[in-house]
PDB file of C-alpha atoms in Angstrom:
ATOM      1  CA  MET A 688     -12.086  11.576  -7.598  1.00 95.00           C
ATOM      2  CA  LYS A 689      -8.714  11.224  -5.947  1.00 98.00           C
ATOM      3  CA  TYR A 690      -6.636   8.052  -6.007  1.00 98.00           C
ATOM      4  CA  TYR A 691      -3.951   6.958  -3.547  1.00 98.00           C
ATOM      5  CA  LEU A 692      -1.232   4.310  -3.731  1.00 98.00           C
ATOM      6  CA  ALA A 693      -1.273   2.127  -0.621  1.00 98.00           C
ATOM      7  CA  PRO A 694       1.933   1.498   1.318  1.00 97.00           C
ATOM      8  CA  MET A 695       3.258  -2.024   0.780  1.00 95.00           C
ATOM      9  CA  GLU A 696       6.373  -2.989   2.715  1.00 92.00           C
ATOM     10  CA  GLY A 697       9.269  -4.056   0.506  1.00 91.00           C
ATOM     11  CA  ILE A 698       7.464  -3.038  -2.685  1.00 96.00           C
ATOM     12  CA  THR A 699       6.251   0.570  -2.837  1.00 97.00           C
ATOM     13  CA  GLY A 700       9.466   2.235  -1.707  1.00 97.00           C
ATOM     14  CA  TYR A 701      10.819   5.342  -3.403  1.00 98.00           C
ATOM     15  CA  ILE A 702      12.293   3.435  -6.346  1.00 98.00           C
ATOM     16  CA  TYR A 703       8.914   1.951  -7.231  1.00 98.00           C
ATOM     17  CA  ARG A 704       7.114   5.252  -6.594  1.00 98.00           C
ATOM     18  CA  ASN A 705       9.479   7.293  -8.765  1.00 98.00           C
ATOM     19  CA  THR A 706       9.328   4.799 -11.600  1.00 98.00           C
ATOM     20  CA  TYR A 707       5.541   4.593 -11.373  1.00 98.00           C
ATOM     21  CA  LYS A 708       5.273   8.385 -11.517  1.00 98.00           C
ATOM     22  CA  LYS A 709       7.604   8.562 -14.529  1.00 98.00           C
ATOM     23  CA  PHE A 710       5.626   6.017 -16.549  1.00 97.00           C
ATOM     24  CA  PHE A 711       2.052   6.628 -15.382  1.00 97.00           C
ATOM     25  CA  ASP A 712       1.797   9.763 -13.195  1.00 95.00           C
ATOM     26  CA  ASN A 713      -1.865   9.283 -12.238  1.00 97.00           C
ATOM     27  CA  ILE A 714      -1.776   9.047  -8.432  1.00 98.00           C
ATOM     28  CA  ASP A 715      -2.808  11.969  -6.220  1.00 98.00           C
ATOM     29  CA  LYS A 716      -1.132  10.799  -3.017  1.00 98.00           C
ATOM     30  CA  TYR A 717       1.528   8.181  -2.328  1.00 98.00           C
ATOM     31  CA  PHE A 718       1.701   6.569   1.123  1.00 98.00           C
ATOM     32  CA  ALA A 719       5.210   5.427   2.028  1.00 97.00           C
ATOM     33  CA  PRO A 720       5.634   2.005   3.714  1.00 96.00           C
ATOM     34  CA  PHE A 721       5.483   2.156   7.496  1.00 96.00           C
ATOM     35  CA  ILE A 722       8.214   3.454   9.763  1.00 95.00           C
ATOM     36  CA  VAL A 723       8.475   1.504  13.031  1.00 93.00           C
ATOM     37  CA  THR A 724       9.274   3.651  16.066  1.00 91.00           C
ATOM     38  CA  ASN A 725      12.125   2.400  18.233  1.00 80.00           C
ATOM     39  CA  LYS A 726      13.798   3.138  21.572  1.00 73.00           C
ATOM     40  CA  THR A 727      16.516   5.267  19.969  1.00 72.00           C
ATOM     41  CA  ARG A 728      13.801   7.568  18.533  1.00 71.00           C
ATOM     42  CA  SER A 729      15.800   7.811  15.302  1.00 79.00           C
ATOM     43  CA  LEU A 730      14.896   6.726  11.796  1.00 85.00           C
ATOM     44  CA  LYS A 731      16.758   3.715  10.441  1.00 87.00           C
ATOM     45  CA  SER A 732      18.888   4.536   7.402  1.00 89.00           C
ATOM     46  CA  LYS A 733      16.565   2.553   5.120  1.00 90.00           C
ATOM     47  CA  GLU A 734      13.490   4.379   6.473  1.00 92.00           C
ATOM     48  CA  LEU A 735      15.173   7.767   6.195  1.00 93.00           C
ATOM     49  CA  ARG A 736      16.309   7.096   2.625  1.00 95.00           C
ATOM     50  CA  ASP A 737      12.742   6.238   1.638  1.00 96.00           C
ATOM     51  CA  VAL A 738      11.313   9.562   2.831  1.00 97.00           C
ATOM     52  CA  LEU A 739      14.175  11.943   1.990  1.00 96.00           C
ATOM     53  CA  PRO A 740      12.750  14.828  -0.062  1.00 96.00           C
ATOM     54  CA  GLU A 741      15.422  14.374  -2.739  1.00 97.00           C
ATOM     55  CA  ASN A 742      14.165  10.819  -3.297  1.00 97.00           C
ATOM     56  CA  ASN A 743      10.551  11.933  -3.676  1.00 97.00           C
ATOM     57  CA  LYS A 744      10.626  15.006  -5.900  1.00 96.00           C
ATOM     58  CA  GLY A 745       7.327  16.141  -7.380  1.00 96.00           C
ATOM     59  CA  MET A 746       5.259  13.595  -5.451  1.00 96.00           C
ATOM     60  CA  ASN A 747       2.654  14.105  -2.757  1.00 97.00           C
ATOM     61  CA  ILE A 748       4.070  11.726  -0.133  1.00 98.00           C
ATOM     62  CA  VAL A 749       2.565  10.743   3.218  1.00 98.00           C
ATOM     63  CA  PRO A 750       4.865   8.741   5.525  1.00 98.00           C
ATOM     64  CA  GLN A 751       3.153   6.024   7.553  1.00 98.00           C
ATOM     65  CA  ILE A 752       4.016   5.206  11.173  1.00 97.00           C
ATOM     66  CA  LEU A 753       3.491   1.844  12.881  1.00 97.00           C
ATOM     67  CA  THR A 754       3.463   2.037  16.669  1.00 96.00           C
ATOM     68  CA  SER A 755       1.386   1.897  19.846  1.00 96.00           C
ATOM     69  CA  ASP A 756       3.756   4.275  21.633  1.00 95.00           C
ATOM     70  CA  ALA A 757       2.452   7.866  21.615  1.00 96.00           C
ATOM     71  CA  GLU A 758       5.813   9.380  22.514  1.00 95.00           C
ATOM     72  CA  GLY A 759       7.485   7.452  19.693  1.00 94.00           C
ATOM     73  CA  PHE A 760       4.809   8.570  17.236  1.00 96.00           C
ATOM     74  CA  ILE A 761       5.221  12.226  18.250  1.00 95.00           C
ATOM     75  CA  THR A 762       9.033  12.115  18.060  1.00 94.00           C
ATOM     76  CA  THR A 763       8.959  10.426  14.638  1.00 95.00           C
ATOM     77  CA  SER A 764       6.335  12.882  13.373  1.00 96.00           C
ATOM     78  CA  LYS A 765       8.523  15.814  14.414  1.00 94.00           C
ATOM     79  CA  LYS A 766      11.513  14.320  12.589  1.00 94.00           C
ATOM     80  CA  LEU A 767       9.357  13.947   9.477  1.00 96.00           C
ATOM     81  CA  GLN A 768       8.115  17.497   9.955  1.00 95.00           C
ATOM     82  CA  GLN A 769      11.739  18.681   9.845  1.00 95.00           C
ATOM     83  CA  LEU A 770      12.041  16.956   6.459  1.00 96.00           C
ATOM     84  CA  GLY A 771       9.121  19.017   5.177  1.00 96.00           C
ATOM     85  CA  TYR A 772       6.171  16.692   5.712  1.00 97.00           C
ATOM     86  CA  ASN A 773       2.875  18.128   6.953  1.00 96.00           C
ATOM     87  CA  GLU A 774       0.914  14.858   7.139  1.00 98.00           C
ATOM     88  CA  VAL A 775       1.586  11.434   8.638  1.00 98.00           C
ATOM     89  CA  ASN A 776      -0.535   8.314   8.569  1.00 98.00           C
ATOM     90  CA  LEU A 777      -1.107   5.939  11.492  1.00 98.00           C
ATOM     91  CA  ASN A 778      -1.094   2.248  10.547  1.00 98.00           C
ATOM     92  CA  LEU A 779      -3.997   0.474  12.275  1.00 98.00           C
ATOM     93  CA  GLY A 780      -4.401  -2.050   9.487  1.00 96.00           C
ATOM     94  CA  CYS A 781      -1.351  -4.322   9.234  1.00 94.00           C
ATOM     95  CA  PRO A 782      -2.600  -7.893   9.921  1.00 94.00           C
ATOM     96  CA  ALA A 783       0.801  -9.610  10.262  1.00 93.00           C
ATOM     97  CA  GLY A 784       1.071 -11.820  13.328  1.00 93.00           C
ATOM     98  CA  THR A 785       4.418 -10.381  14.420  1.00 93.00           C
ATOM     99  CA  VAL A 786       2.886  -6.892  14.392  1.00 94.00           C
ATOM    100  CA  VAL A 787      -0.452  -7.834  15.986  1.00 94.00           C
ATOM    101  CA  SER A 788       1.240  -9.707  18.852  1.00 93.00           C
ATOM    102  CA  LYS A 789       2.828  -6.395  19.911  1.00 94.00           C
ATOM    103  CA  ASN A 790      -0.571  -4.637  19.846  1.00 93.00           C
ATOM    104  CA  LYS A 791       0.426  -2.644  16.787  1.00 96.00           C
ATOM    105  CA  GLY A 792      -1.283  -2.336  13.421  1.00 96.00           C
ATOM    106  CA  SER A 793      -4.689  -4.006  13.487  1.00 96.00           C
ATOM    107  CA  GLY A 794      -3.721  -5.572  16.835  1.00 96.00           C
ATOM    108  CA  PHE A 795      -4.109  -2.127  18.414  1.00 97.00           C
ATOM    109  CA  LEU A 796      -7.822  -2.192  17.493  1.00 97.00           C
ATOM    110  CA  ALA A 797      -8.493  -4.718  20.265  1.00 96.00           C
ATOM    111  CA  LYS A 798      -7.120  -2.289  22.880  1.00 97.00           C
ATOM    112  CA  ARG A 799      -9.714   0.442  22.501  1.00 97.00           C
ATOM    113  CA  GLU A 800      -9.087   2.233  25.796  1.00 97.00           C
ATOM    114  CA  GLU A 801      -5.342   2.384  25.119  1.00 98.00           C
ATOM    115  CA  LEU A 802      -6.002   3.432  21.523  1.00 98.00           C
ATOM    116  CA  ASP A 803      -8.190   6.312  22.695  1.00 98.00           C
ATOM    117  CA  MET A 804      -5.490   7.489  25.119  1.00 98.00           C
ATOM    118  CA  PHE A 805      -2.862   7.153  22.374  1.00 98.00           C
ATOM    119  CA  LEU A 806      -4.899   9.277  19.940  1.00 98.00           C
ATOM    120  CA  ASP A 807      -5.561  11.862  22.633  1.00 98.00           C
ATOM    121  CA  GLU A 808      -1.791  12.279  23.043  1.00 97.00           C
ATOM    122  CA  ILE A 809      -0.749  12.360  19.389  1.00 97.00           C
ATOM    123  CA  PHE A 810      -3.409  14.875  18.381  1.00 97.00           C
ATOM    124  CA  LYS A 811      -1.658  17.413  20.581  1.00 94.00           C
ATOM    125  CA  ILE A 812       1.011  17.763  17.871  1.00 92.00           C
ATOM    126  CA  ASP A 813       1.021  21.215  16.270  1.00 86.00           C
ATOM    127  CA  ASP A 814       0.950  21.831  12.516  1.00 91.00           C
ATOM    128  CA  MET A 815       0.773  18.157  11.548  1.00 96.00           C
ATOM    129  CA  LYS A 816      -2.149  16.500   9.801  1.00 98.00           C
ATOM    130  CA  ILE A 817      -2.834  12.937  10.954  1.00 98.00           C
ATOM    131  CA  SER A 818      -4.740  10.391   8.901  1.00 98.00           C
ATOM    132  CA  ILE A 819      -5.536   6.826   9.923  1.00 98.00           C
ATOM    133  CA  LYS A 820      -5.541   3.645   7.838  1.00 98.00           C
ATOM    134  CA  THR A 821      -7.647   1.083   9.663  1.00 98.00           C
ATOM    135  CA  ARG A 822      -9.333  -2.259   9.457  1.00 98.00           C
ATOM    136  CA  ILE A 823     -12.835  -2.590  10.898  1.00 98.00           C
ATOM    137  CA  GLY A 824     -11.754  -4.701  13.857  1.00 97.00           C
ATOM    138  CA  LYS A 825      -9.445  -7.416  15.076  1.00 96.00           C
ATOM    139  CA  ASP A 826     -11.774 -10.355  15.675  1.00 96.00           C
ATOM    140  CA  SER A 827     -15.239  -9.155  14.665  1.00 96.00           C
ATOM    141  CA  PRO A 828     -16.757  -6.566  12.284  1.00 97.00           C
ATOM    142  CA  GLU A 829     -18.991  -5.371  15.144  1.00 97.00           C
ATOM    143  CA  GLU A 830     -15.906  -3.866  16.790  1.00 98.00           C
ATOM    144  CA  PHE A 831     -16.026  -1.075  14.238  1.00 98.00           C
ATOM    145  CA  TYR A 832     -19.070   0.538  15.827  1.00 98.00           C
ATOM    146  CA  GLU A 833     -17.047   1.176  18.995  1.00 98.00           C
ATOM    147  CA  LEU A 834     -13.929   2.174  17.045  1.00 98.00           C
ATOM    148  CA  ILE A 835     -15.761   4.835  15.040  1.00 98.00           C
ATOM    149  CA  LYS A 836     -16.849   6.489  18.293  1.00 98.00           C
ATOM    150  CA  ILE A 837     -13.165   6.849  19.163  1.00 98.00           C
ATOM    151  CA  TYR A 838     -12.134   8.074  15.700  1.00 98.00           C
ATOM    152  CA  ASN A 839     -14.914  10.670  15.740  1.00 98.00           C
ATOM    153  CA  LYS A 840     -13.387  12.306  18.822  1.00 98.00           C
ATOM    154  CA  TYR A 841     -10.384  13.475  16.797  1.00 98.00           C
ATOM    155  CA  PRO A 842      -9.869  15.782  13.770  1.00 97.00           C
ATOM    156  CA  LEU A 843      -8.518  13.214  11.324  1.00 98.00           C
ATOM    157  CA  GLU A 844      -7.240  14.403   7.972  1.00 98.00           C
ATOM    158  CA  GLU A 845      -9.075  11.335   6.683  1.00 98.00           C
ATOM    159  CA  LEU A 846     -10.037   7.820   7.709  1.00 98.00           C
ATOM    160  CA  ILE A 847      -8.874   5.203   5.202  1.00 98.00           C
ATOM    161  CA  ILE A 848     -10.909   2.048   5.736  1.00 98.00           C
ATOM    162  CA  HIS A 849     -10.006  -1.445   4.583  1.00 98.00           C
ATOM    163  CA  PRO A 850     -13.262  -3.213   5.503  1.00 98.00           C
ATOM    164  CA  ARG A 851     -11.801  -6.487   6.707  1.00 97.00           C
ATOM    165  CA  ILE A 852     -10.933  -7.665  10.218  1.00 95.00           C
ATOM    166  CA  GLN A 853      -7.392  -8.637  11.171  1.00 94.00           C
ATOM    167  CA  LYS A 854      -8.214 -12.345  11.138  1.00 92.00           C
ATOM    168  CA  ASP A 855      -9.281 -12.110   7.487  1.00 91.00           C
ATOM    169  CA  PHE A 856      -5.784 -11.063   6.391  1.00 89.00           C
ATOM    170  CA  TYR A 857      -6.638 -10.706   2.682  1.00 89.00           C
ATOM    171  CA  GLY A 858      -9.159 -13.553   2.557  1.00 89.00           C
ATOM    172  CA  ASN A 859     -12.942 -13.371   2.513  1.00 89.00           C
ATOM    173  CA  LYS A 860     -14.545 -10.335   0.901  1.00 94.00           C
ATOM    174  CA  PRO A 861     -14.451  -6.728   2.112  1.00 96.00           C
ATOM    175  CA  ASN A 862     -17.412  -6.072   4.420  1.00 97.00           C
ATOM    176  CA  LEU A 863     -19.283  -3.475   2.393  1.00 98.00           C
ATOM    177  CA  ASN A 864     -22.166  -3.326   4.859  1.00 97.00           C
ATOM    178  CA  VAL A 865     -19.856  -2.048   7.588  1.00 98.00           C
ATOM    179  CA  PHE A 866     -18.215   0.335   5.125  1.00 98.00           C
ATOM    180  CA  LYS A 867     -21.639   1.709   4.206  1.00 98.00           C
ATOM    181  CA  ASP A 868     -22.284   2.398   7.898  1.00 98.00           C
ATOM    182  CA  ALA A 869     -18.842   4.000   8.195  1.00 98.00           C
ATOM    183  CA  LEU A 870     -19.738   6.549   5.529  1.00 98.00           C
ATOM    184  CA  SER A 871     -22.759   7.702   7.498  1.00 97.00           C
ATOM    185  CA  LEU A 872     -21.188   7.433  10.968  1.00 98.00           C
ATOM    186  CA  SER A 873     -17.807   9.081  10.390  1.00 98.00           C
ATOM    187  CA  ILE A 874     -17.550  12.822  10.949  1.00 98.00           C
ATOM    188  CA  ASN A 875     -14.151  12.725   9.207  1.00 98.00           C
ATOM    189  CA  PRO A 876     -13.591  12.232   5.453  1.00 98.00           C
ATOM    190  CA  VAL A 877     -13.577   8.535   4.484  1.00 98.00           C
ATOM    191  CA  CYS A 878     -11.432   6.824   1.845  1.00 98.00           C
ATOM    192  CA  TYR A 879     -12.205   3.309   0.527  1.00 98.00           C
ATOM    193  CA  ASN A 880      -9.472   0.667   0.291  1.00 98.00           C
ATOM    194  CA  GLY A 881      -9.726  -2.998  -0.658  1.00 95.00           C
ATOM    195  CA  ASP A 882      -9.915  -5.475  -3.558  1.00 95.00           C
ATOM    196  CA  ILE A 883      -9.958  -3.180  -6.582  1.00 96.00           C
ATOM    197  CA  PHE A 884      -8.190  -5.247  -9.229  1.00 94.00           C
ATOM    198  CA  THR A 885     -10.174  -4.408 -12.382  1.00 94.00           C
ATOM    199  CA  ILE A 886     -12.283  -1.642 -13.935  1.00 94.00           C
ATOM    200  CA  ASP A 887     -15.330  -3.695 -12.980  1.00 94.00           C
ATOM    201  CA  ASP A 888     -14.244  -3.833  -9.311  1.00 95.00           C
ATOM    202  CA  HIS A 889     -13.850  -0.050  -9.322  1.00 97.00           C
ATOM    203  CA  SER A 890     -17.203   0.517 -11.051  1.00 97.00           C
ATOM    204  CA  LYS A 891     -19.035  -1.636  -8.516  1.00 97.00           C
ATOM    205  CA  ILE A 892     -17.609   0.332  -5.591  1.00 98.00           C
ATOM    206  CA  MET A 893     -18.408   3.664  -7.239  1.00 97.00           C
ATOM    207  CA  LYS A 894     -21.954   2.553  -8.053  1.00 97.00           C
ATOM    208  CA  LYS A 895     -22.551   1.255  -4.535  1.00 97.00           C
ATOM    209  CA  PHE A 896     -20.954   4.260  -2.823  1.00 98.00           C
ATOM    210  CA  PRO A 897     -21.413   7.325  -5.067  1.00 96.00           C
ATOM    211  CA  LYS A 898     -20.430   9.646  -2.206  1.00 94.00           C
ATOM    212  CA  VAL A 899     -16.912   8.180  -2.025  1.00 97.00           C
ATOM    213  CA  LYS A 900     -14.444  10.695  -3.454  1.00 97.00           C
ATOM    214  CA  THR A 901     -11.136   9.035  -2.525  1.00 98.00           C
ATOM    215  CA  VAL A 902      -9.967   5.497  -3.217  1.00 98.00           C
ATOM    216  CA  MET A 903      -6.727   3.807  -2.179  1.00 98.00           C
ATOM    217  CA  LEU A 904      -5.369   0.978  -4.323  1.00 98.00           C
ATOM    218  CA  GLY A 905      -2.501  -1.320  -3.394  1.00 96.00           C
ATOM    219  CA  ARG A 906      -2.294  -4.879  -4.630  1.00 95.00           C
ATOM    220  CA  GLY A 907      -4.403  -4.005  -7.689  1.00 95.00           C
ATOM    221  CA  ILE A 908      -1.864  -1.480  -8.971  1.00 97.00           C
ATOM    222  CA  ILE A 909       1.129  -3.671  -8.098  1.00 96.00           C
ATOM    223  CA  ALA A 910      -0.479  -6.557 -10.000  1.00 95.00           C
ATOM    224  CA  ASN A 911      -1.348  -4.293 -12.922  1.00 95.00           C
ATOM    225  CA  PRO A 912       0.550  -0.965 -13.070  1.00 96.00           C
ATOM    226  CA  GLY A 913      -1.766   0.078 -15.899  1.00 95.00           C
ATOM    227  CA  LEU A 914      -4.912  -0.276 -13.800  1.00 96.00           C
ATOM    228  CA  MET A 915      -5.364   3.440 -13.112  1.00 97.00           C
ATOM    229  CA  ASN A 916      -5.114   4.207 -16.827  1.00 96.00           C
ATOM    230  CA  GLU A 917      -7.780   1.594 -17.465  1.00 95.00           C
ATOM    231  CA  ILE A 918     -10.025   3.146 -14.802  1.00 96.00           C
ATOM    232  CA  LYS A 919      -9.496   6.743 -15.918  1.00 95.00           C
ATOM    233  CA  ASN A 920      -9.109   6.386 -19.689  1.00 94.00           C
ATOM    234  CA  ASN A 921     -10.191   2.822 -20.542  1.00 92.00           C
ATOM    235  CA  ILE A 922      -6.734   2.176 -22.014  1.00 91.00           C
ATOM    236  CA  ASN A 923      -4.982  -1.139 -21.343  1.00 91.00           C
ATOM    237  CA  ILE A 924      -1.259  -1.250 -20.639  1.00 93.00           C
ATOM    238  CA  ASP A 925       1.063  -1.932 -23.549  1.00 91.00           C
ATOM    239  CA  LYS A 926       3.471  -4.849 -23.118  1.00 94.00           C
ATOM    240  CA  LYS A 927       6.400  -2.718 -24.316  1.00 96.00           C
ATOM    241  CA  VAL A 928       5.639  -0.065 -21.674  1.00 96.00           C
ATOM    242  CA  LEU A 929       5.365  -2.726 -18.958  1.00 97.00           C
ATOM    243  CA  LYS A 930       8.754  -4.171 -19.965  1.00 97.00           C
ATOM    244  CA  GLU A 931      10.371  -0.723 -19.855  1.00 98.00           C
ATOM    245  CA  PHE A 932       8.749  -0.071 -16.467  1.00 98.00           C
ATOM    246  CA  HIS A 933      10.076  -3.412 -15.171  1.00 98.00           C
ATOM    247  CA  ASP A 934      13.583  -2.806 -16.527  1.00 98.00           C
ATOM    248  CA  GLU A 935      13.879   0.630 -14.956  1.00 98.00           C
ATOM    249  CA  ILE A 936      12.906  -0.696 -11.521  1.00 98.00           C
ATOM    250  CA  LEU A 937      15.351  -3.600 -11.883  1.00 97.00           C
ATOM    251  CA  TYR A 938      18.334  -1.428 -12.787  1.00 96.00           C
ATOM    252  CA  LYS A 939      17.533   1.131 -10.089  1.00 97.00           C
ATOM    253  CA  TYR A 940      17.554  -1.692  -7.530  1.00 96.00           C
ATOM    254  CA  ILE A 941      20.860  -2.982  -8.882  1.00 95.00           C
ATOM    255  CA  ALA A 942      22.340   0.500  -8.533  1.00 94.00           C
ATOM    256  CA  LEU A 943      20.921   0.910  -5.013  1.00 94.00           C
ATOM    257  CA  PHE A 944      22.180  -2.415  -3.663  1.00 91.00           C
ATOM    258  CA  ASP A 945      25.369  -2.437  -5.757  1.00 83.00           C
ATOM    259  CA  GLU A 946      24.884  -6.148  -6.398  1.00 83.00           C
ATOM    260  CA  ASP A 947      22.369  -8.372  -8.121  1.00 91.00           C
ATOM    261  CA  ARG A 948      21.101 -10.715  -5.427  1.00 92.00           C
ATOM    262  CA  ASN A 949      19.010  -8.246  -3.404  1.00 94.00           C
ATOM    263  CA  ALA A 950      17.764  -6.582  -6.560  1.00 95.00           C
ATOM    264  CA  ILE A 951      16.513  -9.904  -7.931  1.00 96.00           C
ATOM    265  CA  PHE A 952      14.888 -10.701  -4.589  1.00 96.00           C
ATOM    266  CA  ARG A 953      12.955  -7.411  -4.731  1.00 96.00           C
ATOM    267  CA  MET A 954      11.874  -8.092  -8.299  1.00 97.00           C
ATOM    268  CA  LYS A 955      10.654 -11.572  -7.373  1.00 97.00           C
ATOM    269  CA  GLU A 956       8.417  -9.952  -4.737  1.00 96.00           C
ATOM    270  CA  LEU A 957       6.971  -7.767  -7.468  1.00 97.00           C
ATOM    271  CA  TRP A 958       6.391 -10.747  -9.742  1.00 97.00           C
ATOM    272  CA  GLY A 959       4.357 -12.361  -6.971  1.00 95.00           C
ATOM    273  CA  TYR A 960       1.708  -9.870  -8.083  1.00 95.00           C
ATOM    274  CA  MET A 961       2.474  -8.957 -11.727  1.00 96.00           C
ATOM    275  CA  ILE A 962       2.716 -12.525 -13.026  1.00 96.00           C
ATOM    276  CA  TYR A 963      -1.096 -12.779 -13.109  1.00 93.00           C
ATOM    277  CA  MET A 964      -1.221 -10.185 -15.880  1.00 93.00           C
ATOM    278  CA  PHE A 965       0.084 -12.775 -18.293  1.00 95.00           C
ATOM    279  CA  SER A 966      -1.589 -15.701 -20.024  1.00 91.00           C
ATOM    280  CA  ASP A 967      -0.331 -19.224 -19.225  1.00 91.00           C
ATOM    281  CA  ASN A 968       2.004 -17.840 -16.561  1.00 93.00           C
ATOM    282  CA  LYS A 969       2.729 -20.785 -14.242  1.00 94.00           C
ATOM    283  CA  LYS A 970       5.911 -22.175 -15.780  1.00 95.00           C
ATOM    284  CA  TYR A 971       7.338 -18.667 -16.174  1.00 96.00           C
ATOM    285  CA  ALA A 972       6.555 -17.861 -12.544  1.00 96.00           C
ATOM    286  CA  LYS A 973       8.542 -20.945 -11.524  1.00 97.00           C
ATOM    287  CA  LYS A 974      11.420 -20.007 -13.800  1.00 97.00           C
ATOM    288  CA  ILE A 975      11.575 -16.466 -12.379  1.00 97.00           C
ATOM    289  CA  LYS A 976      11.356 -17.778  -8.827  1.00 96.00           C
ATOM    290  CA  LYS A 977      14.165 -20.304  -9.376  1.00 96.00           C
ATOM    291  CA  SER A 978      16.553 -17.849 -11.068  1.00 96.00           C
ATOM    292  CA  GLN A 979      19.788 -17.530  -9.091  1.00 94.00           C
ATOM    293  CA  ASN A 980      21.617 -14.759 -10.935  1.00 96.00           C
ATOM    294  CA  LEU A 981      20.894 -11.766 -13.142  1.00 96.00           C
ATOM    295  CA  ASP A 982      21.344 -13.619 -16.439  1.00 96.00           C
ATOM    296  CA  GLU A 983      18.912 -16.372 -15.416  1.00 97.00           C
ATOM    297  CA  TYR A 984      16.436 -13.809 -14.136  1.00 97.00           C
ATOM    298  CA  LYS A 985      16.559 -11.668 -17.301  1.00 97.00           C
ATOM    299  CA  GLU A 986      16.203 -14.743 -19.517  1.00 97.00           C
ATOM    300  CA  ALA A 987      13.114 -15.911 -17.574  1.00 97.00           C
ATOM    301  CA  VAL A 988      11.486 -12.486 -17.762  1.00 98.00           C
ATOM    302  CA  LEU A 989      12.326 -11.990 -21.445  1.00 97.00           C
ATOM    303  CA  SER A 990      10.802 -15.348 -22.378  1.00 97.00           C
ATOM    304  CA  LEU A 991       7.619 -14.428 -20.510  1.00 97.00           C
ATOM    305  CA  PHE A 992       7.296 -11.121 -22.373  1.00 96.00           C
ATOM    306  CA  MET A 993       8.099 -12.689 -25.747  1.00 96.00           C
ATOM    307  CA  GLU A 994       5.965 -15.810 -25.482  1.00 96.00           C
ATOM    308  CA  GLN A 995       2.877 -14.682 -23.515  1.00 95.00           C
ATOM    309  CA  GLU A 996       0.335 -11.898 -23.794  1.00 93.00           C
ATOM    310  CA  ILE A 997      -1.142  -9.556 -21.234  1.00 92.00           C
ATOM    311  CA  ILE A 998      -4.665 -10.624 -20.369  1.00 88.00           C
ATOM    312  CA  ASN A 999      -7.482  -8.138 -19.880  1.00 73.00           C
ATOM    313  CA  GLY A1000      -6.657  -6.601 -16.509  1.00 57.00           C
ATOM    314  CA  ALA A1001      -5.146  -8.486 -13.573  1.00 53.00           C
ATOM    315  CA  GLY A1002      -8.396  -9.832 -12.180  1.00 48.00           C
ATOM    316  CA  LEU A1003      -7.042 -13.351 -11.999  1.00 50.00           C
ATOM    317  CA  PHE A1004      -4.720 -12.172  -9.227  1.00 53.00           C
ATOM    318  CA  ASN A1005      -7.719 -11.707  -6.959  1.00 51.00           C
ATOM    319  CA  ASN A1006      -8.623 -15.363  -7.338  1.00 47.00           C
ATOM    320  CA  GLN A1007      -5.267 -16.419  -5.927  1.00 47.00           C
ATOM    321  CA  TYR A1008      -5.799 -14.805  -2.510  1.00 40.00           C
TER     322      TYR A1008
END
């Protein structure tokens, strides 16, 4: 089995990835948050910093590109190729309204003719592997049966499927019936992605789809950084390790931004997921959210670690969304 870390904008940047590798080192492939192509055809400084080889030493990194512009995709891929990358991932899964309205992400799925023409162009790139992360449709699961005909026309490195439609966002349940069909219909390797928050979630997917050899996890790992160790070794995360993991990310953000405010903002995003690891977490979540400076933030986090315990897995997170 191979396990991938999903790209999550604002969260799984190189600071998170490096810290995760240092403490856990159990991911086979890390997907960097999406790069948006633009008219200048150049990478923004923030995007470039995230994929610079010196910021990703010893990790198998795949940059992700969000666009519906073939020329932009090709230009960006070539820039990434110059940095040493031999694989890029096309984002056809982002459900955000601002993305979908521009026919990007999962919005592109509703434009099948244009999508086919786009893929025909980008697969002319030499010496670059292209994988796709997709949802099963924009408005209806039945759209997938037309989409797979398009995907099968191209030599994908792999097809990563999150079996929800765009309109689901992260609600409802993954459509495992469509995913089952995808496994038999796809001529390209298929990776499963979606709603693995606990060992039990993982076991159910593996039991239902024994042929699946690659799994991508996103929110489950962010909510519980120890999840992979639970899945692989049946060992729960230690509270001391989690605190050290948290502290290293915090101080790396402070060093990056050279001030506390943005660092605290980033950490609050992380706590939107990790807070569900802890028992009786509501008042602490409020305290962390309301903190206005580093001292207040550190006090709120320290009280959470001292006064509450880690519950078995982060399964409660799934009930919030």
